[in-house]
PDB file of C-alpha atoms in Angstrom:
ATOM      1  CA  GLU F   1     -16.533  17.880   3.271  1.00 51.00           C
ATOM      2  CA  PHE F   2     -14.939  16.645   0.095  1.00 51.00           C
ATOM      3  CA  ARG F   3     -14.245  18.359  -3.267  1.00 51.00           C
ATOM      4  CA  ALA F   4     -12.962  16.819  -6.327  1.00 53.00           C
ATOM      5  CA  GLN F   5     -10.390  17.305  -8.934  1.00 56.00           C
ATOM      6  CA  VAL F   6     -10.298  16.210 -12.185  1.00 57.00           C
ATOM      7  CA  ASP F   7      -6.877  16.293 -14.080  1.00 56.00           C
ATOM      8  CA  ARG F   8      -7.354  15.806 -17.188  1.00 48.00           C
ATOM      9  CA  GLU F   9      -5.486  14.747 -20.121  1.00 48.00           C
ATOM     10  CA  ARG F  10      -2.674  16.693 -21.673  1.00 47.00           C
ATOM     11  CA  GLY F  11      -3.575  19.146 -24.379  1.00 48.00           C
ATOM     12  CA  VAL F  12      -7.288  18.637 -23.530  1.00 54.00           C
ATOM     13  CA  GLU F  13      -9.129  21.517 -22.446  1.00 56.00           C
ATOM     14  CA  ARG F  14     -11.502  21.996 -19.850  1.00 62.00           C
ATOM     15  CA  GLU F  15     -14.954  21.989 -22.159  1.00 68.00           C
ATOM     16  CA  GLU F  16     -13.568  18.873 -24.232  1.00 67.00           C
ATOM     17  CA  THR F  17     -13.388  17.113 -20.413  1.00 64.00           C
ATOM     18  CA  ARG F  18     -17.200  17.688 -20.413  1.00 70.00           C
ATOM     19  CA  ARG F  19     -17.526  17.147 -23.616  1.00 75.00           C
ATOM     20  CA  ARG F  20     -16.167  13.678 -23.396  1.00 69.00           C
ATOM     21  CA  HIS F  21     -18.053  13.123 -19.516  1.00 68.00           C
ATOM     22  CA  PRO F  22     -21.240  14.730 -20.131  1.00 74.00           C
ATOM     23  CA  GLY F  23     -21.641  13.570 -16.358  1.00 73.00           C
ATOM     24  CA  ALA F  24     -19.124  14.758 -14.853  1.00 70.00           C
ATOM     25  CA  PRO F  25     -19.433  16.867 -12.035  1.00 68.00           C
ATOM     26  CA  THR F  26     -19.146  20.496 -12.180  1.00 71.00           C
ATOM     27  CA  GLY F  27     -19.672  23.254  -9.680  1.00 72.00           C
ATOM     28  CA  SER F  28     -17.951  25.145  -6.886  1.00 72.00           C
ATOM     29  CA  ARG F  29     -16.467  21.735  -5.096  1.00 69.00           C
ATOM     30  CA  VAL F  30     -15.077  20.341  -8.570  1.00 69.00           C
ATOM     31  CA  VAL F  31     -11.545  21.818  -9.815  1.00 70.00           C
ATOM     32  CA  TYR F  32     -10.333  21.097 -13.243  1.00 70.00           C
ATOM     33  CA  THR F  33      -6.602  21.162 -12.847  1.00 73.00           C
ATOM     34  CA  GLY F  34      -5.209  20.962 -16.128  1.00 70.00           C
ATOM     35  CA  PHE F  35      -1.799  19.291 -16.632  1.00 74.00           C
ATOM     36  CA  VAL F  36       0.074  20.026 -13.536  1.00 78.00           C
ATOM     37  CA  SER F  37       3.914  19.974 -12.925  1.00 82.00           C
ATOM     38  CA  GLY F  38       5.388  16.807 -10.784  1.00 84.00           C
ATOM     39  CA  PRO F  39       6.003  19.116  -7.661  1.00 87.00           C
ATOM     40  CA  GLU F  40       2.090  20.348  -7.932  1.00 86.00           C
ATOM     41  CA  ALA F  41       1.132  17.313  -8.240  1.00 83.00           C
ATOM     42  CA  SER F  42       2.744  15.919  -5.324  1.00 85.00           C
ATOM     43  CA  ARG F  43       1.471  18.677  -3.368  1.00 86.00           C
ATOM     44  CA  LEU F  44      -2.256  17.939  -4.557  1.00 83.00           C
ATOM     45  CA  HIS F  45      -1.869  14.432  -3.468  1.00 84.00           C
ATOM     46  CA  GLN F  46      -0.809  14.997  -0.310  1.00 84.00           C
ATOM     47  CA  CYS F  47      -4.043  16.507   0.018  1.00 84.00           C
ATOM     48  CA  ALA F  48      -6.375  13.725  -1.008  1.00 86.00           C
ATOM     49  CA  ASP F  49      -8.429  12.177   0.391  1.00 88.00           C
ATOM     50  CA  LEU F  50      -9.282   9.533  -2.210  1.00 91.00           C
ATOM     51  CA  ALA F  51      -8.582   8.557  -5.657  1.00 89.00           C
ATOM     52  CA  LEU F  52     -10.572   7.294  -8.728  1.00 89.00           C
ATOM     53  CA  ALA F  53      -9.654   5.342 -11.068  1.00 89.00           C
ATOM     54  CA  PRO F  54     -12.344   3.974 -13.574  1.00 89.00           C
ATOM     55  CA  TYR F  55     -10.665   3.735 -16.712  1.00 89.00           C
ATOM     56  CA  VAL F  56     -12.361   1.849 -19.076  1.00 90.00           C
ATOM     57  CA  ASP F  57      -9.602  -0.820 -19.508  1.00 92.00           C
ATOM     58  CA  GLY F  58      -8.976  -1.345 -15.946  1.00 93.00           C
ATOM     59  CA  VAL F  59      -5.794  -0.457 -13.445  1.00 92.00           C
ATOM     60  CA  SER F  60      -2.711  -1.522 -14.745  1.00 91.00           C
ATOM     61  CA  ALA F  61       1.325  -0.818 -13.792  1.00 88.00           C
ATOM     62  CA  ARG F  62       1.526   1.336 -17.297  1.00 88.00           C
ATOM     63  CA  ARG F  63      -1.147   4.388 -14.743  1.00 86.00           C
ATOM     64  CA  THR F  64       1.236   6.064 -13.936  1.00 84.00           C
ATOM     65  CA  SER F  65      -0.862   8.368 -11.725  1.00 85.00           C
ATOM     66  CA  THR F  66      -2.113   5.786 -10.414  1.00 89.00           C
ATOM     67  CA  ILE F  67       0.937   4.577  -9.486  1.00 90.00           C
ATOM     68  CA  SER F  68       1.507   7.807  -7.690  1.00 90.00           C
ATOM     69  CA  MET F  69      -1.377   8.105  -5.927  1.00 91.00           C
ATOM     70  CA  MET F  70      -0.258   5.068  -4.432  1.00 92.00           C
ATOM     71  CA  ALA F  71       3.141   6.580  -3.754  1.00 93.00           C
ATOM     72  CA  HIS F  72       1.732   9.035  -2.176  1.00 93.00           C
ATOM     73  CA  ALA F  73      -0.726   6.721   0.850  1.00 94.00           C
ATOM     74  CA  VAL F  74      -4.007   8.255  -0.996  1.00 93.00           C
ATOM     75  CA  PRO F  75      -6.504   5.432  -0.612  1.00 94.00           C
ATOM     76  CA  LEU F  76      -7.604   4.046  -4.202  1.00 94.00           C
ATOM     77  CA  VAL F  77     -11.093   3.000  -6.331  1.00 94.00           C
ATOM     78  CA  GLY F  78      -9.959   1.612  -8.898  1.00 93.00           C
ATOM     79  CA  THR F  79     -11.423  -0.515 -12.226  1.00 94.00           C
ATOM     80  CA  ARG F  80     -10.914  -4.247 -13.054  1.00 95.00           C
ATOM     81  CA  GLY F  81     -10.746  -4.843 -16.933  1.00 95.00           C
ATOM     82  CA  PRO F  82      -8.876  -6.307 -19.932  1.00 95.00           C
ATOM     83  CA  LEU F  83      -5.768  -4.546 -19.106  1.00 94.00           C
ATOM     84  CA  THR F  84      -5.375  -4.729 -15.618  1.00 94.00           C
ATOM     85  CA  ASP F  85      -2.703  -6.357 -14.395  1.00 90.00           C
ATOM     86  CA  LEU F  86      -4.145  -9.020 -12.280  1.00 88.00           C
ATOM     87  CA  ASP F  87      -0.800 -10.899 -10.983  1.00 87.00           C
ATOM     88  CA  ILE F  88      -0.029  -7.729  -9.451  1.00 89.00           C
ATOM     89  CA  PHE F  89      -3.455  -6.145  -8.372  1.00 88.00           C
ATOM     90  CA  GLU F  90      -5.508  -9.047  -7.303  1.00 88.00           C
ATOM     91  CA  GLY F  91      -5.719  -8.766  -3.097  1.00 88.00           C
ATOM     92  CA  SER F  92      -3.764  -4.628  -3.600  1.00 91.00           C
ATOM     93  CA  PRO F  93      -5.527  -2.826  -1.140  1.00 93.00           C
ATOM     94  CA  ILE F  94      -7.329  -0.989  -4.312  1.00 93.00           C
ATOM     95  CA  ARG F  95     -10.673  -1.770  -4.462  1.00 94.00           C
ATOM     96  CA  LEU F  96     -10.967  -2.992  -7.654  1.00 95.00           C
ATOM     97  CA  VAL F  97     -14.904  -2.578  -8.957  1.00 96.00           C
ATOM     98  CA  PRO F  98     -15.478  -4.560 -12.573  1.00 96.00           C
ATOM     99  CA  VAL F  99     -15.601  -2.199 -15.574  1.00 95.00           C
ATOM    100  CA  GLY F 100     -18.990  -1.107 -16.345  1.00 93.00           C
ATOM    101  CA  ASP F 101     -20.375  -1.871 -12.338  1.00 95.00           C
ATOM    102  CA  GLU F 102     -21.495   1.789 -12.033  1.00 92.00           C
ATOM    103  CA  GLU F 103     -23.138   0.806  -8.962  1.00 94.00           C
ATOM    104  CA  GLY F 104     -20.707  -1.451  -7.405  1.00 95.00           C
ATOM    105  CA  PHE F 105     -17.963   1.513  -8.397  1.00 94.00           C
ATOM    106  CA  VAL F 106     -20.135   4.090  -6.422  1.00 92.00           C
ATOM    107  CA  ALA F 107     -20.633   1.439  -2.991  1.00 94.00           C
ATOM    108  CA  ALA F 108     -16.792   1.248  -3.292  1.00 94.00           C
ATOM    109  CA  VAL F 109     -16.307   4.718  -2.850  1.00 93.00           C
ATOM    110  CA  ASP F 110     -19.360   5.352  -0.826  1.00 93.00           C
ATOM    111  CA  GLY F 111     -17.610   3.035   1.950  1.00 93.00           C
ATOM    112  CA  LEU F 112     -14.397   4.815   1.564  1.00 93.00           C
ATOM    113  CA  VAL F 113     -16.554   8.067   2.145  1.00 91.00           C
ATOM    114  CA  ALA F 114     -18.269   7.324   5.022  1.00 93.00           C
ATOM    115  CA  SER F 115     -15.073   6.079   7.429  1.00 93.00           C
ATOM    116  CA  ARG F 116     -12.025   8.232   7.268  1.00 92.00           C
ATOM    117  CA  ASP F 117     -10.163   5.469   9.950  1.00 95.00           C
ATOM    118  CA  LEU F 118     -10.693   2.933   6.797  1.00 94.00           C
ATOM    119  CA  ARG F 119      -9.483   5.710   4.520  1.00 94.00           C
ATOM    120  CA  LEU F 120      -6.297   6.270   6.054  1.00 94.00           C
ATOM    121  CA  ALA F 121      -5.845   1.977   6.927  1.00 95.00           C
ATOM    122  CA  LEU F 122      -6.242   1.752   3.794  1.00 94.00           C
ATOM    123  CA  GLY F 123      -3.587   4.450   2.100  1.00 94.00           C
ATOM    124  CA  SER F 124      -1.179   3.273   4.707  1.00 95.00           C
ATOM    125  CA  ARG F 125      -1.132  -0.261   2.806  1.00 95.00           C
ATOM    126  CA  THR F 126      -1.598   1.437  -0.394  1.00 94.00           C
ATOM    127  CA  ARG F 127       2.452   2.819   0.390  1.00 95.00           C
ATOM    128  CA  LEU F 128       3.134  -0.185   1.438  1.00 95.00           C
ATOM    129  CA  PHE F 129       1.766  -2.276  -1.685  1.00 93.00           C
ATOM    130  CA  PHE F 130       3.565   0.672  -3.602  1.00 94.00           C
ATOM    131  CA  GLU F 131       6.762   0.010  -1.792  1.00 94.00           C
ATOM    132  CA  ARG F 132       6.610  -3.470  -2.579  1.00 92.00           C
ATOM    133  CA  HIS F 133       5.756  -3.550  -6.402  1.00 91.00           C
ATOM    134  CA  PHE F 134       6.825   0.083  -8.191  1.00 90.00           C
ATOM    135  CA  ALA F 135       9.504   1.939  -5.658  1.00 91.00           C
ATOM    136  CA  TRP F 136      12.794   2.746  -7.509  1.00 89.00           C
ATOM    137  CA  PRO F 137      15.253  -0.037  -5.413  1.00 91.00           C
ATOM    138  CA  VAL F 138      12.355  -2.705  -6.336  1.00 88.00           C
ATOM    139  CA  LEU F 139      12.369  -1.939  -9.996  1.00 87.00           C
ATOM    140  CA  GLY F 140      16.117  -1.158 -10.440  1.00 91.00           C
ATOM    141  CA  LYS F 141      16.399  -4.647  -9.364  1.00 91.00           C
ATOM    142  CA  GLN F 142      14.259  -6.392 -10.936  1.00 87.00           C
ATOM    143  CA  PHE F 143      15.956  -4.233 -14.141  1.00 88.00           C
ATOM    144  CA  PHE F 144      19.219  -5.487 -13.109  1.00 90.00           C
ATOM    145  CA  GLU F 145      18.161  -9.327 -12.836  1.00 91.00           C
ATOM    146  CA  VAL F 146      16.446  -9.443 -15.914  1.00 90.00           C
ATOM    147  CA  ALA F 147      19.715  -7.377 -17.928  1.00 90.00           C
ATOM    148  CA  ALA F 148      21.646 -10.319 -15.644  1.00 91.00           C
ATOM    149  CA  GLY F 149      19.550 -13.069 -16.918  1.00 90.00           C
ATOM    150  CA  ALA F 150      20.027 -11.264 -20.790  1.00 90.00           C
ATOM    151  CA  CYS F 151      23.948 -11.388 -20.537  1.00 92.00           C
ATOM    152  CA  ARG F 152      24.188 -15.292 -19.446  1.00 89.00           C
ATOM    153  CA  ARG F 153      22.409 -16.126 -22.507  1.00 85.00           C
ATOM    154  CA  HIS F 154      24.918 -14.208 -24.770  1.00 78.00           C
TER     155      HIS F 154
END
């Protein structure tokens, strides 16, 4: 049995979220959390079986919620759009579906919902992907490489 958790944008009330997304699911199995603290977000991510990232402009490295889900080894279905960093995300364990392909998105979600083993395997690969691209030691090394290059030029 799956439950849905819907995180809202900062300052946006539940009614506003529903107004913006009239087709969003409702009922006892859908929880609108609103903004939560970092520790609470981490706890909720650890309970998640699957994350959905249907961004209208695509998954990108600037989406901290997506990065957080990867850090917690949560398998993801997201959209490939104009802001998707293809050099990072193409070939990643995230199931990427073109923006606007609702049937493809639903099929990707259904495939993961149907297979616990696939979700677990994809979650492990997602965590490894996070460690290779977004973990603090990796980001720190990249920062110092760029800084050192800038210093050499001046």
